[in-house]
mmCIF file of C-alpha atoms in Angstrom:
data_model
loop_
_atom_site.group_PDB
_atom_site.id
_atom_site.type_symbol
_atom_site.label_atom_id
_atom_site.label_comp_id
_atom_site.label_asym_id
_atom_site.label_seq_id
_atom_site.Cartn_x
_atom_site.Cartn_y
_atom_site.Cartn_z
ATOM 1 C CA UNK A 458 24.762 13.926 35.513
ATOM 2 C CA UNK A 459 21.636 12.765 33.679
ATOM 3 C CA UNK A 460 18.976 15.383 33.009
ATOM 4 C CA UNK A 461 15.397 14.378 32.232
ATOM 5 C CA UNK A 462 12.809 16.366 30.237
ATOM 6 C CA UNK A 463 9.270 15.613 29.096
ATOM 7 C CA UNK A 464 8.772 16.385 25.391
ATOM 8 C CA UNK A 465 6.699 15.292 22.394
ATOM 9 C CA UNK A 466 8.288 13.384 19.536
ATOM 10 C CA UNK A 467 6.970 13.561 16.012
ATOM 11 C CA UNK A 468 7.568 12.736 12.396
ATOM 12 C CA UNK A 469 5.651 15.033 10.061
ATOM 13 C CA UNK A 470 4.731 12.404 7.499
ATOM 14 C CA UNK A 471 3.083 10.243 10.171
ATOM 15 C CA UNK A 472 0.883 13.090 11.395
ATOM 16 C CA UNK A 473 -0.184 13.900 7.828
ATOM 17 C CA UNK A 474 -0.966 10.232 7.139
ATOM 18 C CA UNK A 475 -3.107 9.926 10.262
ATOM 19 C CA UNK A 476 -5.191 12.873 9.128
ATOM 20 C CA UNK A 477 -5.486 11.847 5.465
ATOM 21 C CA UNK A 478 -5.874 8.057 5.611
ATOM 22 C CA UNK A 479 -9.127 7.895 7.635
ATOM 23 C CA UNK A 480 -10.675 10.276 5.093
ATOM 24 C CA UNK A 481 -10.158 7.633 2.424
ATOM 25 C CA UNK A 482 -13.007 5.736 4.093
ATOM 26 C CA UNK A 483 -15.444 8.300 2.677
ATOM 27 C CA UNK A 484 -15.496 6.562 -0.740
ATOM 28 C CA UNK A 485 -16.510 3.133 0.598
ATOM 29 C CA UNK A 486 -19.026 4.846 2.910
ATOM 30 C CA UNK A 487 -20.723 6.581 -0.033
ATOM 31 C CA UNK A 488 -20.765 3.306 -1.964
ATOM 32 C CA UNK A 489 -22.320 1.547 1.035
ATOM 33 C CA UNK A 490 -24.962 4.268 1.409
ATOM 34 C CA UNK A 491 -25.983 3.719 -2.213
ATOM 35 C CA UNK A 492 -26.871 0.147 -1.292
ATOM 36 C CA UNK A 493 -29.687 1.446 0.949
ATOM 37 C CA UNK A 494 -31.859 3.652 -1.348
ATOM 38 C CA UNK A 495 -35.140 3.218 0.560
ATOM 39 C CA UNK A 496 -33.998 4.808 3.836
ATOM 40 C CA UNK A 497 -35.800 7.771 5.383
ATOM 41 C CA UNK A 498 -34.050 11.118 4.952
ATOM 42 C CA UNK A 499 -33.555 11.790 8.685
ATOM 43 C CA UNK A 500 -31.852 8.399 9.114
ATOM 44 C CA UNK A 501 -29.506 9.153 6.225
ATOM 45 C CA UNK A 502 -28.497 12.457 7.836
ATOM 46 C CA UNK A 503 -27.957 10.809 11.229
ATOM 47 C CA UNK A 504 -25.755 8.138 9.629
ATOM 48 C CA UNK A 505 -23.758 10.724 7.662
ATOM 49 C CA UNK A 506 -23.158 12.971 10.698
ATOM 50 C CA UNK A 507 -22.267 9.990 12.863
ATOM 51 C CA UNK A 508 -19.804 8.761 10.231
ATOM 52 C CA UNK A 509 -18.178 12.202 9.951
ATOM 53 C CA UNK A 510 -17.924 12.412 13.750
ATOM 54 C CA UNK A 511 -16.226 9.009 13.852
ATOM 55 C CA UNK A 512 -13.771 9.994 11.076
ATOM 56 C CA UNK A 513 -12.855 13.256 12.835
ATOM 57 C CA UNK A 514 -12.503 11.577 16.227
ATOM 58 C CA UNK A 515 -10.453 8.723 14.784
ATOM 59 C CA UNK A 516 -8.119 11.157 12.973
ATOM 60 C CA UNK A 517 -7.511 13.164 16.152
ATOM 61 C CA UNK A 518 -7.000 10.004 18.204
ATOM 62 C CA UNK A 519 -4.472 8.652 15.678
ATOM 63 C CA UNK A 520 -2.637 11.971 15.413
ATOM 64 C CA UNK A 521 -2.175 12.074 19.186
ATOM 65 C CA UNK A 522 -0.827 8.510 19.141
ATOM 66 C CA UNK A 523 1.806 9.199 16.462
ATOM 67 C CA UNK A 524 2.946 12.421 18.200
ATOM 68 C CA UNK A 525 3.566 10.755 21.572
ATOM 69 C CA UNK A 526 4.912 12.233 24.772
ATOM 70 C CA UNK A 527 8.376 10.943 25.532
ATOM 71 C CA UNK A 528 11.155 11.398 28.019
ATOM 72 C CA UNK A 529 14.337 13.014 26.732
ATOM 73 C CA UNK A 530 17.488 12.209 28.696
ATOM 74 C CA UNK A 531 20.691 14.202 28.284
ATOM 75 C CA UNK A 532 23.728 12.390 29.642
ATOM 76 C CA UNK A 533 27.014 14.150 28.877
ATOM 77 C CA UNK A 534 27.479 13.478 25.152
ATOM 78 C CA UNK A 535 24.434 11.266 24.600
ATOM 79 C CA UNK A 536 20.736 11.985 24.090
ATOM 80 C CA UNK A 537 18.137 9.277 24.692
ATOM 81 C CA UNK A 538 14.429 9.206 23.932
ATOM 82 C CA UNK A 539 12.326 6.765 25.951
ATOM 83 C CA UNK A 540 8.710 6.145 24.941
ATOM 84 C CA UNK A 541 5.717 4.847 26.872
ATOM 85 C CA UNK A 542 5.261 1.206 25.872
ATOM 86 C CA UNK A 543 1.472 1.429 26.371
ATOM 87 C CA UNK A 544 1.242 3.324 23.071
ATOM 88 C CA UNK A 545 1.444 0.756 20.263
ATOM 89 C CA UNK A 546 2.141 3.440 17.647
ATOM 90 C CA UNK A 547 5.128 4.929 19.507
ATOM 91 C CA UNK A 548 8.552 4.109 18.088
ATOM 92 C CA UNK A 549 11.186 2.106 19.931
ATOM 93 C CA UNK A 550 13.463 3.855 22.398
ATOM 94 C CA UNK A 551 16.677 5.144 20.877
ATOM 95 C CA UNK A 552 19.835 7.085 21.695
ATOM 96 C CA UNK A 553 22.360 9.052 19.721
ATOM 97 C CA UNK A 554 25.563 10.898 20.415
ATOM 98 C CA UNK A 555 26.083 14.616 19.894
ATOM 99 C CA UNK A 556 28.513 13.847 17.043
ATOM 100 C CA UNK A 557 25.687 12.077 15.191
ATOM 101 C CA UNK A 558 23.574 15.251 14.920
ATOM 102 C CA UNK A 559 23.914 16.589 11.376
ATOM 103 C CA UNK A 560 21.221 19.273 11.670
ATOM 104 C CA UNK A 561 19.498 21.008 14.589
ATOM 105 C CA UNK A 562 16.895 23.461 13.292
ATOM 106 C CA UNK A 563 14.389 25.611 15.144
ATOM 107 C CA UNK A 564 10.858 25.926 13.765
ATOM 108 C CA UNK A 565 7.669 27.603 14.881
ATOM 109 C CA UNK A 566 3.953 26.963 14.373
ATOM 110 C CA UNK A 567 1.491 29.575 15.718
ATOM 111 C CA UNK A 568 4.167 30.844 18.087
ATOM 112 C CA UNK A 569 4.991 27.392 19.466
ATOM 113 C CA UNK A 570 8.609 26.341 19.043
ATOM 114 C CA UNK A 571 9.832 22.950 17.952
ATOM 115 C CA UNK A 572 13.222 21.630 16.906
ATOM 116 C CA UNK A 573 14.025 19.326 14.026
ATOM 117 C CA UNK A 574 16.874 16.882 14.547
ATOM 118 C CA UNK A 575 18.655 15.085 11.757
ATOM 119 C CA UNK A 576 21.088 12.362 12.786
ATOM 120 C CA UNK A 577 23.395 9.888 11.123
ATOM 121 C CA UNK A 578 24.268 6.392 12.368
ATOM 122 C CA UNK A 579 21.392 5.571 11.764
ATOM 123 C CA UNK A 580 19.893 8.269 9.600
ATOM 124 C CA UNK A 581 16.838 9.876 11.273
ATOM 125 C CA UNK A 582 14.819 13.050 10.962
ATOM 126 C CA UNK A 583 12.322 13.932 13.696
ATOM 127 C CA UNK A 584 10.981 16.852 15.637
ATOM 128 C CA UNK A 585 10.774 17.557 19.340
ATOM 129 C CA UNK A 586 8.385 20.016 20.980
ATOM 130 C CA UNK A 587 7.175 20.860 24.472
ATOM 131 C CA UNK A 588 5.012 18.153 26.013
ATOM 132 C CA UNK A 589 2.144 20.541 26.868
ATOM 133 C CA UNK A 590 1.304 24.227 26.637
ATOM 134 C CA UNK A 591 1.912 24.762 30.369
ATOM 135 C CA UNK A 592 4.501 27.427 31.190
ATOM 136 C CA UNK A 593 6.603 24.977 33.250
ATOM 137 C CA UNK A 594 6.771 22.475 30.375
ATOM 138 C CA UNK A 595 7.677 25.210 27.893
ATOM 139 C CA UNK A 596 10.474 26.417 30.181
ATOM 140 C CA UNK A 597 11.799 22.861 30.643
ATOM 141 C CA UNK A 598 11.706 22.346 26.883
ATOM 142 C CA UNK A 599 13.583 25.598 26.265
ATOM 143 C CA UNK A 600 16.168 24.605 28.888
ATOM 144 C CA UNK A 601 16.723 21.226 27.201
ATOM 145 C CA UNK A 602 17.081 22.756 23.732
ATOM 146 C CA UNK A 603 19.450 25.458 25.050
ATOM 147 C CA UNK A 604 21.597 22.777 26.643
ATOM 148 C CA UNK A 605 21.712 20.740 23.426
ATOM 149 C CA UNK A 606 22.515 23.881 21.453
ATOM 150 C CA UNK A 607 25.399 24.711 23.804
ATOM 151 C CA UNK A 608 26.763 21.174 23.506
ATOM 152 C CA UNK A 609 26.580 21.410 19.705
ATOM 153 C CA UNK A 610 28.378 24.762 19.714
ATOM 154 C CA UNK A 611 31.133 23.272 21.906
ATOM 155 C CA UNK A 612 31.444 20.412 19.428
ATOM 156 C CA UNK A 613 32.221 22.838 16.600
#
């Protein structure tokens, strides 16, 4: 029997990059602002605040794209992750068997649980968390992780 759960898939380094890389545009922005020395002060402040708003918005938008919602399928001894193809930054769909899991670790940020998977064949490290903060989604996520944990304990 195939069970289906909505979760979020992430790779920590991608989230960090999406927050840091847009900030690197600050240097070229400052250089560009130096090219316009005769601008009125109020216009300079409007341009600076608009630029900062764009950088913050772009960082948040990118971070949400690299931490996409996905569908997790559990089918006997196999786990599959299927991503929405509308998101260009989402990875390709993939599957792995329970035997391929080399590490299954629970983590927590501000009271929100997530699980880090490490697999072999091919080698991957990623994290899975609840798709939203709704109680139903949290319960579904906990059910999925409990089921995977039980299957791993049976494997040992």
